[in-house]
Each structure stands twice: as C-alpha cells, then as structure tokens.
Amino acid sequence: SRLQGDITSQLTVEVDLPEGKKTLPITAVRGMSTHSDLRVRKAAYDAEMRAWPTVATSCAAAMNSIKGEANAVNRRRHWASPLDASLYANSVSRKTFDAMQSAVTASLPDFRRWMNIRAKLHGDKNGLSWWNLFAPLNVAPSQISWDQGVQLVRGAFAAYSDNLAGLVDRSLAEKWIDAEPREGKVGGAFCMSFVDDRSLVLLNWSGSVDSAQTTAHELGHAYHNTQLADRTPLQKRLPMALAETASIFCETLVVEEGLSRLSGDERLALLDTDLGGANQVVVDIHSRFLFETEVFARRQRRTLGVSELNEMMLGAQASAYGNGIDQSTAHPHMWVLKPHYYGSHFYNWPYTYGLLFGLGLYAQYSRDPERFRGGYDTVLSRAGMDTAEELGRAFNIDVTDEAFWTASLDVLRARMVDYESLAQKHLK
C-alpha cells in the first residue's frame, strides 16, 4: 500500500493541452476528467494511458504481495472465501450482501440506458467514451469556486441541523481541510479521525459540483467522528460499510437541497452530477468487485503480470458497464491508480452498501424528520458496536430483504426518468 501510494503520488506526465504541452502531477491530470472542454478531457485521458504503464510493474508487485498474503491468512483462519472475511470485518451477513448484490445486478440495465442517454448529450454514438464519464453538461454553469462550494454544503447542512452546519464552520476555522491538488499529494479524498472529536480532511478540489458533493461526503465522516468521540478506542473502529452511513447521508442532503430549488437545465446539470456519482458507486464499484474477486482467485494459483491484470480489468468493466460505455475507450489501468486495491480485504462493495443504505436513511428522514434527528446521532455513535442488521432495525429497516435495496435503487431510477425527460430538448 505504501509503495503504491509513494509511486503514484510522485508520478507526473506531459499533457498535450489546447494551449500547449504541460508536465503535471497525475492528480491534477485526473482532475481534468471533469473539465468542460472535451479537448482537455481527451488529452488528460491520453496522458493517463501513457503514464500508468510506467509504474504498473511496481504496482503489480505490490498487488501480488498483498493479495498473496491475504489469501494465506484467510486460509489459516479457515475462511471459505476472501468475501466471507470481508463481510465479517464489516459486520454484514452474507444474506444481507446477497440481497444487495441481487438488487444491484437487476439495476444494471437501467444504468446502461441512462449512460446511453448521457452519451448522446456528449455526441458519443456507441456508449459513453471513458473521458466523458465525468464530463459536465454544458447546459448550465458547472464550475464553482471553493467558497461557493463550501456555502452550498453549509446551506444544505443547515437545513438539517445547526450542529451539522456548525461543523462546516469549525472545520474551516480550525483548518481541518486540505483541498488544493498539488505534486506529491495523493489523489482522491478521505477523512481521518485526529484528536478528541477533531478530524483531518484531504480533498483534491477541481471546481466541479461533484467536488462540492465530495466535500459534503468527507465532512459527513467528520460529523460521524464527533459522535464517536466519547466511545472507547475499540468502539470507534468502524466497519467500512457502516462508516459510509453519515457521509452518504450528508452527500444526499446536498443533492436534495439542490433538486428542491432547481428546474430546467440547472436541474438537469445537478442530476447529471448526482447520477454520475451513483453510476460510479453502483456500476463502477461492481466492476471493481468483479475484478478483485478474480484477482483473489487467480492469485491462489500464480503471480499476476501487468498484462493479465489489464485484461482482467477490461473484462470486469465490460461485464458491469456493458453497452453503457464505448468499450474501445475502457480504462485497463484502473487497478494501478486506486489505492484501495492495495489492502487485504475487498474495499469496494461497502461503498455501494453505504450509498444505498444512506438513500434508505434519507427516505426515513423525509417521512419523519423530528423522530429521525432524535435517534440519528445515537445510531452513529453505535456504528462500531452493532451489526449492519442491528443498525438497520434501529430505523425499522430490514437490510436482509432485497426489497429494501430495490427501493433505494428506485430513488435513483426516478432521477433517471427525470433526467431523460429534461434531456429531451437537447436530443432533438
């Protein structure tokens, strides 16, 4: 994990931009995936295709070492599969996982249909090109400043509670957040518990609405940490699936606040950002689950080379995305750049769990806000103590029932229908 992080954080590459060639850190290049100019997005994609192979051999060695060790440990602990070990570590039963996966698989055709509508908006004829997966729609202003993004998040949090809004103020006043992308800084975003009830948040702000949603997500983790402050060290250790509870809920607050006051093209642009994120957490995460499952299985038999890992990545993307993307533009090097692969457990499915459980929680909040607020903080404080099923029951949710997961996905399906309706005038 350390090797992969050190190598990728120092990686730079020359990008052939419209204004000329520039050598940039790979984190900045990755951030260009949300740029409004197609030429910039395509140049960034081409640069990535050149950059990642230069560090792939070292990262493959790290991957083989970690997954080989994980397989050996799992055998010694008599786990039937790496997934069973991951489920145990996340306090989630196999019955719950199977219910969620069944609902996710059933939703893939709906996501592919949405991707093809989005592809037409970007002029793609054979599904979305990879460089358009995160592209903003040029139908409404899409770039926002850091200050605007913070105010967007704070406003949504304030509509829920003063305590949540106060967390935004405190995080800025006490300088919890590092938002600027720069050379030597790892990509992505995360939040870590620091001292007492304080947290530290890493972001790579790109000026997109998606960056604002990511800020809300990470501050949701920080809020969760404030509720865990009085627990013992062992009680503060959260299973990854349950650690996403507050973050997804906070992200949903921002989306719903925007949808409640926007119409026309501005609403379409927000739905585009939101569904683009959901597409990553449901469809892309599913591809990563398929990939990592295959890595564990093949690593039982042999060491895996770069070309084999690339081929496995493309196969997983084809299975998950289907005709939703232009498969000729698929990204074979995603395994190199995602740090989460470089750990002993599956990192992927808990994100899907977090999104769909968070949407289910928001539905409960919408039905009875006062009752929800009264119990929410207590449930967050118990996330390191209770199983997923026990936390669900606290909100009258049965997470072992596929119907719950289908209902959460139905929220996204309704947004897809709204999206398609709003997009019609741009498709004529």
Coordinates of C-alpha atoms in Angstrom, one line a residue:
S1 CA 0.0 0.0 0.0
R2 CA 2.8 2.4 0.9
L3 CA 4.7 1.5 -2.2
Q4 CA 1.7 2.1 -4.5
G5 CA 1.0 5.4 -2.7
D6 CA 4.6 6.7 -2.9
I7 CA 4.9 5.8 -6.6
T8 CA 1.6 7.2 -7.8
S9 CA 1.7 10.4 -5.7
Q10 CA 5.1 11.4 -7.3
L11 CA 4.0 10.5 -10.9
T12 CA 4.0 13.3 -13.4
V13 CA 3.1 13.3 -17.1
E14 CA 3.2 15.6 -20.1
V15 CA -0.3 16.6 -21.2
D16 CA -0.9 18.0 -24.7
L17 CA -3.4 20.7 -23.8
P18 CA -5.0 23.2 -26.3
E19 CA -2.7 26.0 -25.1
G20 CA 0.4 23.8 -25.3
K21 CA 2.2 20.9 -23.6
K22 CA 2.5 20.9 -19.8
T23 CA 4.0 18.5 -17.4
L24 CA 1.6 18.0 -14.5
P25 CA 1.2 15.8 -11.4
I26 CA -1.1 12.8 -12.2
T27 CA -3.6 14.0 -9.5
A28 CA -4.1 17.2 -11.5
V29 CA -4.5 15.3 -14.7
R30 CA -7.1 13.0 -13.1
G31 CA -8.9 16.2 -12.0
M32 CA -9.3 17.2 -15.7
S33 CA -11.9 14.4 -16.1
T34 CA -14.5 17.0 -15.0
H35 CA -13.2 19.8 -17.3
S36 CA -15.8 21.5 -19.5
D37 CA -13.6 21.3 -22.6
L38 CA -13.7 17.9 -24.4
R39 CA -10.2 18.5 -25.8
V40 CA -8.8 18.8 -22.3
R41 CA -10.6 15.7 -21.1
K42 CA -9.4 13.7 -24.1
A43 CA -5.8 15.0 -23.6
A44 CA -5.9 14.0 -19.9
Y45 CA -7.2 10.5 -20.8
D46 CA -4.4 10.1 -23.4
A47 CA -1.8 11.3 -20.9
E48 CA -3.1 8.7 -18.3
M49 CA -2.8 5.9 -20.9
R50 CA 0.9 6.9 -21.2
A51 CA 1.6 7.5 -17.6
W52 CA 0.2 4.5 -15.7
P53 CA 2.1 1.8 -17.6
T54 CA 5.4 3.4 -16.5
V55 CA 4.6 2.4 -12.8
A56 CA 2.4 -0.6 -13.5
T57 CA 5.2 -3.2 -12.9
S58 CA 5.9 -2.0 -9.4
C59 CA 2.2 -1.7 -8.5
A60 CA 1.6 -5.2 -9.8
A61 CA 4.4 -6.4 -7.5
A62 CA 2.7 -4.7 -4.6
M63 CA -0.7 -6.1 -5.6
N64 CA 0.6 -9.6 -5.8
S65 CA 2.3 -9.3 -2.4
I66 CA -0.7 -8.0 -0.6
K67 CA -3.3 -10.3 -2.2
G68 CA -1.0 -13.3 -1.8
E69 CA -0.6 -12.6 1.9
A70 CA -4.3 -12.1 2.3
N71 CA -5.0 -15.4 0.7
A72 CA -2.6 -17.2 3.0
V73 CA -4.0 -15.5 6.1
N74 CA -7.6 -16.3 5.1
R75 CA -6.6 -20.0 4.6
R76 CA -5.1 -20.1 8.0
R77 CA -8.2 -18.6 9.5
H78 CA -10.4 -21.1 7.6
W79 CA -12.4 -18.5 5.7
A80 CA -14.3 -20.1 2.9
S81 CA -13.5 -17.1 0.7
P82 CA -12.0 -13.6 0.9
L83 CA -15.5 -12.2 0.7
D84 CA -16.6 -14.0 3.9
A85 CA -13.6 -12.4 5.7
S86 CA -14.6 -9.0 4.3
L87 CA -18.2 -9.5 5.4
Y88 CA -17.2 -10.4 8.9
A89 CA -14.9 -7.4 9.1
N90 CA -17.8 -5.2 8.0
S91 CA -20.3 -6.7 10.4
V92 CA -22.6 -7.6 7.4
S93 CA -24.2 -11.0 7.0
R94 CA -24.0 -13.0 3.7
K95 CA -27.8 -12.9 3.5
T96 CA -27.7 -9.0 3.5
F97 CA -24.8 -8.9 1.0
D98 CA -26.6 -11.3 -1.4
A99 CA -29.8 -9.3 -1.2
M100 CA -27.9 -6.1 -2.1
Q101 CA -26.0 -7.7 -4.9
S102 CA -29.1 -9.1 -6.4
A103 CA -30.8 -5.7 -6.5
V104 CA -27.6 -4.1 -7.9
T105 CA -27.4 -6.7 -10.8
A106 CA -31.1 -6.1 -11.6
S107 CA -30.4 -2.3 -11.8
L108 CA -27.5 -2.5 -14.3
P109 CA -29.7 -2.3 -17.5
D110 CA -31.3 0.9 -16.1
F111 CA -27.9 2.5 -15.5
R112 CA -26.8 1.5 -19.0
R113 CA -29.9 3.1 -20.5
W114 CA -29.1 6.3 -18.6
M115 CA -25.4 6.2 -19.8
N116 CA -26.6 5.9 -23.4
I117 CA -28.8 9.0 -23.0
R118 CA -25.9 10.8 -21.5
A119 CA -23.7 9.6 -24.3
K120 CA -26.0 11.3 -26.8
L121 CA -25.8 14.5 -25.0
H122 CA -22.0 14.4 -25.4
G123 CA -22.1 13.4 -29.0
D124 CA -21.0 9.8 -28.4
K125 CA -22.6 7.2 -30.7
N126 CA -21.5 3.9 -29.1
G127 CA -22.0 4.5 -25.4
L128 CA -20.1 6.9 -23.3
S129 CA -16.5 7.5 -24.0
W130 CA -14.4 7.0 -20.9
W131 CA -13.3 10.6 -21.0
N132 CA -16.9 11.7 -20.8
L133 CA -17.8 9.6 -17.7
F134 CA -17.3 12.7 -15.5
A135 CA -17.8 15.4 -18.1
P136 CA -20.1 18.2 -17.1
L137 CA -23.1 19.1 -19.3
N138 CA -22.5 22.4 -20.9
V139 CA -26.2 23.4 -20.4
A140 CA -25.7 25.4 -17.2
P141 CA -22.8 26.8 -15.2
S142 CA -20.8 23.8 -13.9
Q143 CA -17.6 25.4 -12.4
I144 CA -17.9 26.8 -8.9
S145 CA -15.3 28.3 -6.6
W146 CA -14.2 26.8 -3.4
D147 CA -16.1 29.5 -1.4
Q148 CA -19.3 28.8 -3.4
G149 CA -18.9 25.0 -2.9
V150 CA -18.5 25.5 0.9
Q151 CA -21.6 27.7 1.1
L152 CA -23.6 25.1 -0.9
V153 CA -22.6 22.4 1.6
R154 CA -23.2 24.6 4.6
G155 CA -26.7 25.6 3.4
A156 CA -27.7 22.0 2.9
F157 CA -26.4 21.0 6.3
A158 CA -28.1 24.0 8.0
A159 CA -31.5 22.8 6.6
Y160 CA -30.9 19.6 8.6
S161 CA -29.5 21.0 11.9
D162 CA -27.4 23.8 13.4
N163 CA -24.9 21.2 14.7
L164 CA -24.2 19.9 11.2
A165 CA -23.8 23.4 9.8
G166 CA -21.6 24.3 12.7
L167 CA -19.3 21.5 11.8
V168 CA -18.6 23.2 8.4
D169 CA -17.7 26.5 10.2
R170 CA -15.5 24.7 12.7
S171 CA -13.6 22.7 10.0
L172 CA -12.7 25.9 8.3
A173 CA -11.9 27.9 11.4
E174 CA -9.6 25.1 12.7
K175 CA -8.1 24.4 9.3
W176 CA -9.2 20.7 9.1
I177 CA -9.3 20.7 5.3
D178 CA -6.5 20.4 2.7
A179 CA -8.3 20.9 -0.6
E180 CA -5.6 22.0 -3.2
P181 CA -4.3 19.5 -5.7
R182 CA -0.5 19.6 -6.0
E183 CA 2.5 17.5 -6.8
G184 CA 3.4 14.9 -4.2
K185 CA -0.2 14.8 -2.9
V186 CA -2.2 11.6 -3.2
G187 CA -5.4 11.7 -5.3
G188 CA -8.9 11.2 -4.2
A189 CA -10.4 12.3 -0.9
F190 CA -10.6 10.9 2.7
C191 CA -11.2 11.9 6.2
M192 CA -9.3 10.7 9.3
S193 CA -10.1 11.0 12.9
F194 CA -7.4 13.2 14.6
V195 CA -7.5 14.3 18.3
D196 CA -10.6 14.3 20.5
D197 CA -13.5 15.0 18.2
R198 CA -11.4 16.6 15.5
S199 CA -10.8 15.3 12.0
L200 CA -8.5 16.0 9.1
V201 CA -9.9 16.0 5.6
L202 CA -8.0 15.6 2.3
L203 CA -9.6 16.7 -0.9
N204 CA -8.5 17.5 -4.5
W205 CA -10.8 20.4 -5.4
S206 CA -11.5 20.5 -9.1
G207 CA -14.1 23.3 -9.2
S208 CA -17.0 21.0 -10.1
V209 CA -20.3 20.4 -8.4
D210 CA -19.0 16.9 -7.8
S211 CA -16.2 18.4 -5.7
A212 CA -18.8 20.0 -3.5
Q213 CA -20.6 16.7 -3.1
T214 CA -17.3 15.1 -2.2
T215 CA -16.7 17.8 0.4
A216 CA -20.1 17.1 1.9
H217 CA -19.3 13.4 1.9
E218 CA -16.0 13.8 3.8
L219 CA -17.5 16.2 6.3
G220 CA -20.1 13.6 6.9
H221 CA -17.3 11.3 8.1
A222 CA -16.0 14.2 10.3
Y223 CA -19.5 14.6 11.8
H224 CA -19.6 10.9 12.5
N225 CA -16.3 11.2 14.3
T226 CA -17.7 13.8 16.6
Q227 CA -20.4 11.4 17.6
L228 CA -17.8 8.7 18.3
A229 CA -15.6 10.9 20.4
D230 CA -16.8 9.6 23.8
R231 CA -16.5 5.9 22.8
T232 CA -13.6 3.7 23.6
P233 CA -10.9 3.1 21.0
L234 CA -12.3 -0.3 20.1
Q235 CA -15.8 1.1 19.8
K236 CA -14.6 3.8 17.5
R237 CA -13.3 1.2 14.9
L238 CA -16.0 1.3 12.2
P239 CA -16.6 -1.4 9.6
M240 CA -16.2 0.3 6.2
A241 CA -19.8 -0.4 5.2
L242 CA -21.2 1.3 8.2
A243 CA -18.5 4.1 8.1
E244 CA -20.2 5.4 5.0
T245 CA -23.6 5.9 6.8
A246 CA -23.1 9.6 7.7
S247 CA -21.1 10.5 4.7
I248 CA -23.7 9.3 2.1
F249 CA -26.5 10.9 4.1
C250 CA -24.7 14.2 4.1
E251 CA -24.0 14.0 0.4
T252 CA -27.7 13.2 -0.2
L253 CA -28.6 16.4 1.8
V254 CA -26.7 18.5 -0.7
V255 CA -28.3 16.8 -3.7
E256 CA -31.8 17.0 -2.3
E257 CA -31.4 20.7 -1.4
G258 CA -30.4 21.4 -4.9
L259 CA -33.2 19.4 -6.5
S260 CA -35.7 21.1 -4.3
R261 CA -35.0 24.6 -5.8
L262 CA -33.7 23.9 -9.3
S263 CA -35.6 23.4 -12.6
G264 CA -34.8 23.1 -16.3
D265 CA -31.2 22.9 -17.4
E266 CA -29.8 23.7 -13.9
R267 CA -31.8 20.7 -12.5
L268 CA -30.5 18.6 -15.4
A269 CA -26.9 19.6 -14.6
L270 CA -27.3 18.6 -10.9
L271 CA -29.0 15.3 -11.8
D272 CA -26.1 14.7 -14.2
T273 CA -23.5 15.1 -11.5
D274 CA -25.5 13.1 -9.0
L275 CA -26.3 10.2 -11.3
G276 CA -22.7 10.2 -12.5
G277 CA -21.6 9.7 -8.9
A278 CA -24.2 7.0 -8.3
N279 CA -23.1 5.3 -11.6
Q280 CA -19.6 5.1 -10.1
V281 CA -20.8 3.7 -6.8
V282 CA -23.1 1.1 -8.3
V283 CA -21.8 0.2 -11.7
D284 CA -18.0 1.0 -11.5
I285 CA -17.8 -0.4 -7.9
H286 CA -19.5 -3.5 -9.2
S287 CA -16.8 -3.8 -11.9
R288 CA -14.1 -3.4 -9.2
F289 CA -15.8 -6.1 -7.1
L290 CA -15.7 -8.5 -10.1
F291 CA -12.1 -7.6 -10.7
E292 CA -10.9 -8.0 -7.2
T293 CA -12.8 -11.3 -6.9
E294 CA -10.9 -12.6 -9.9
V295 CA -7.6 -11.2 -8.5
F296 CA -8.0 -13.2 -5.3
A297 CA -9.0 -16.4 -7.2
R298 CA -6.1 -16.2 -9.7
R299 CA -3.6 -15.2 -7.1
Q300 CA -4.3 -18.5 -5.4
R301 CA -2.6 -20.2 -8.4
R302 CA 0.1 -17.9 -9.6
T303 CA 1.7 -14.4 -9.6
L304 CA -0.2 -12.0 -11.9
G305 CA 1.5 -9.9 -14.5
V306 CA 0.6 -6.4 -15.7
S307 CA -0.9 -7.6 -19.0
E308 CA -3.1 -10.1 -17.2
L309 CA -4.3 -7.5 -14.6
N310 CA -5.1 -5.1 -17.5
E311 CA -7.1 -7.9 -19.3
M312 CA -9.0 -8.7 -16.0
M313 CA -9.8 -5.0 -15.5
L314 CA -11.2 -4.7 -19.0
G315 CA -13.3 -7.8 -18.6
A316 CA -14.7 -6.6 -15.3
Q317 CA -15.6 -3.2 -16.9
A318 CA -17.3 -5.0 -19.9
S319 CA -19.4 -7.1 -17.5
A320 CA -20.5 -4.1 -15.4
Y321 CA -20.9 -1.3 -17.9
G322 CA -22.0 -3.4 -20.9
N323 CA -23.1 -1.1 -23.8
G324 CA -23.3 1.8 -21.4
I325 CA -19.7 2.8 -22.4
D326 CA -17.7 2.7 -25.6
Q327 CA -15.7 -0.4 -24.7
S328 CA -12.9 0.7 -27.0
T329 CA -12.2 3.5 -24.6
A330 CA -12.3 1.4 -21.4
H331 CA -9.6 2.1 -18.8
P332 CA -7.3 -1.0 -18.3
H333 CA -5.1 0.7 -15.7
M334 CA -7.7 1.5 -13.1
W335 CA -6.2 -1.2 -10.8
V336 CA -2.9 0.8 -10.8
L337 CA -4.3 4.1 -9.6
K338 CA -6.9 3.0 -7.0
P339 CA -5.1 2.7 -3.6
H340 CA -8.0 0.7 -2.1
Y341 CA -7.0 -2.4 -4.0
Y342 CA -3.7 -2.5 -2.1
G343 CA -5.2 -3.8 1.1
S344 CA -6.0 -7.3 2.4
H345 CA -9.8 -7.0 2.2
F346 CA -12.3 -6.2 -0.5
Y347 CA -12.6 -2.4 -0.4
N348 CA -15.4 -1.9 -3.0
W349 CA -18.8 -3.3 -2.1
P350 CA -19.1 -1.3 1.2
Y351 CA -19.3 1.9 -0.9
T352 CA -22.4 0.5 -2.7
Y353 CA -23.8 -0.5 0.7
G354 CA -23.2 3.0 2.1
L355 CA -24.9 4.7 -0.9
L356 CA -28.0 2.5 -0.9
F357 CA -28.3 2.4 2.9
G358 CA -27.8 6.2 3.0
L359 CA -30.6 6.7 0.5
G360 CA -32.8 4.5 2.6
L361 CA -32.0 6.6 5.7
Y362 CA -32.8 9.7 3.8
A363 CA -36.2 8.3 2.9
Q364 CA -36.8 7.7 6.7
Y365 CA -35.7 11.2 7.5
S366 CA -38.1 12.6 4.8
R367 CA -41.0 10.7 6.4
D368 CA -40.5 11.8 10.0
P369 CA -37.7 14.4 10.4
E370 CA -38.0 15.0 14.1
R371 CA -38.0 11.4 15.1
F372 CA -35.1 10.7 12.8
R373 CA -33.0 13.6 14.2
G374 CA -33.7 12.3 17.7
G375 CA -32.2 8.9 17.1
Y376 CA -29.6 9.5 14.3
D377 CA -26.7 10.7 16.4
T378 CA -27.1 7.8 18.9
V379 CA -27.1 5.3 16.0
L380 CA -23.9 6.9 14.6
S381 CA -22.3 6.6 18.0
R382 CA -23.1 2.8 18.0
A383 CA -21.8 2.1 14.4
G384 CA -18.7 0.5 15.8
M385 CA -20.7 -1.7 18.2
D386 CA -23.7 -3.0 16.3
T387 CA -24.0 -5.2 13.2
A388 CA -25.4 -3.8 9.9
E389 CA -28.7 -5.7 10.6
E390 CA -29.0 -4.2 14.1
L391 CA -28.4 -0.7 12.9
G392 CA -31.0 -1.2 10.2
R393 CA -33.5 -2.3 12.8
A394 CA -33.0 0.9 14.7
F395 CA -34.6 2.6 11.8
N396 CA -37.2 -0.1 11.1
I397 CA -35.1 -1.2 8.0
D398 CA -34.6 -4.9 7.1
V399 CA -31.4 -5.0 5.2
T400 CA -31.6 -8.7 4.6
D401 CA -34.7 -8.1 2.4
E402 CA -33.9 -7.4 -1.3
A403 CA -36.9 -5.1 -1.4
F404 CA -35.1 -2.5 0.7
W405 CA -32.2 -2.3 -1.7
T406 CA -34.5 -2.2 -4.7
A407 CA -36.4 0.7 -3.1
S408 CA -33.2 2.6 -2.6
L409 CA -32.3 2.0 -6.2
D410 CA -35.8 3.1 -7.2
V411 CA -34.8 6.6 -5.9
L412 CA -32.0 6.6 -8.5
R413 CA -34.3 5.2 -11.2
A414 CA -36.8 8.0 -10.6
R415 CA -33.9 10.5 -11.0
M416 CA -33.0 8.8 -14.3
V417 CA -36.6 9.2 -15.5
D418 CA -36.4 12.9 -14.5
Y419 CA -33.1 13.2 -16.3
E420 CA -34.3 11.7 -19.5
S421 CA -37.3 14.0 -19.6
L422 CA -35.2 17.1 -19.0
A423 CA -32.7 15.9 -21.6
Q424 CA -35.2 15.5 -24.5
K425 CA -34.9 19.1 -25.7
H426 CA -31.2 18.7 -26.2
L427 CA -31.5 15.4 -28.1
K428 CA -33.7 16.7 -31.0

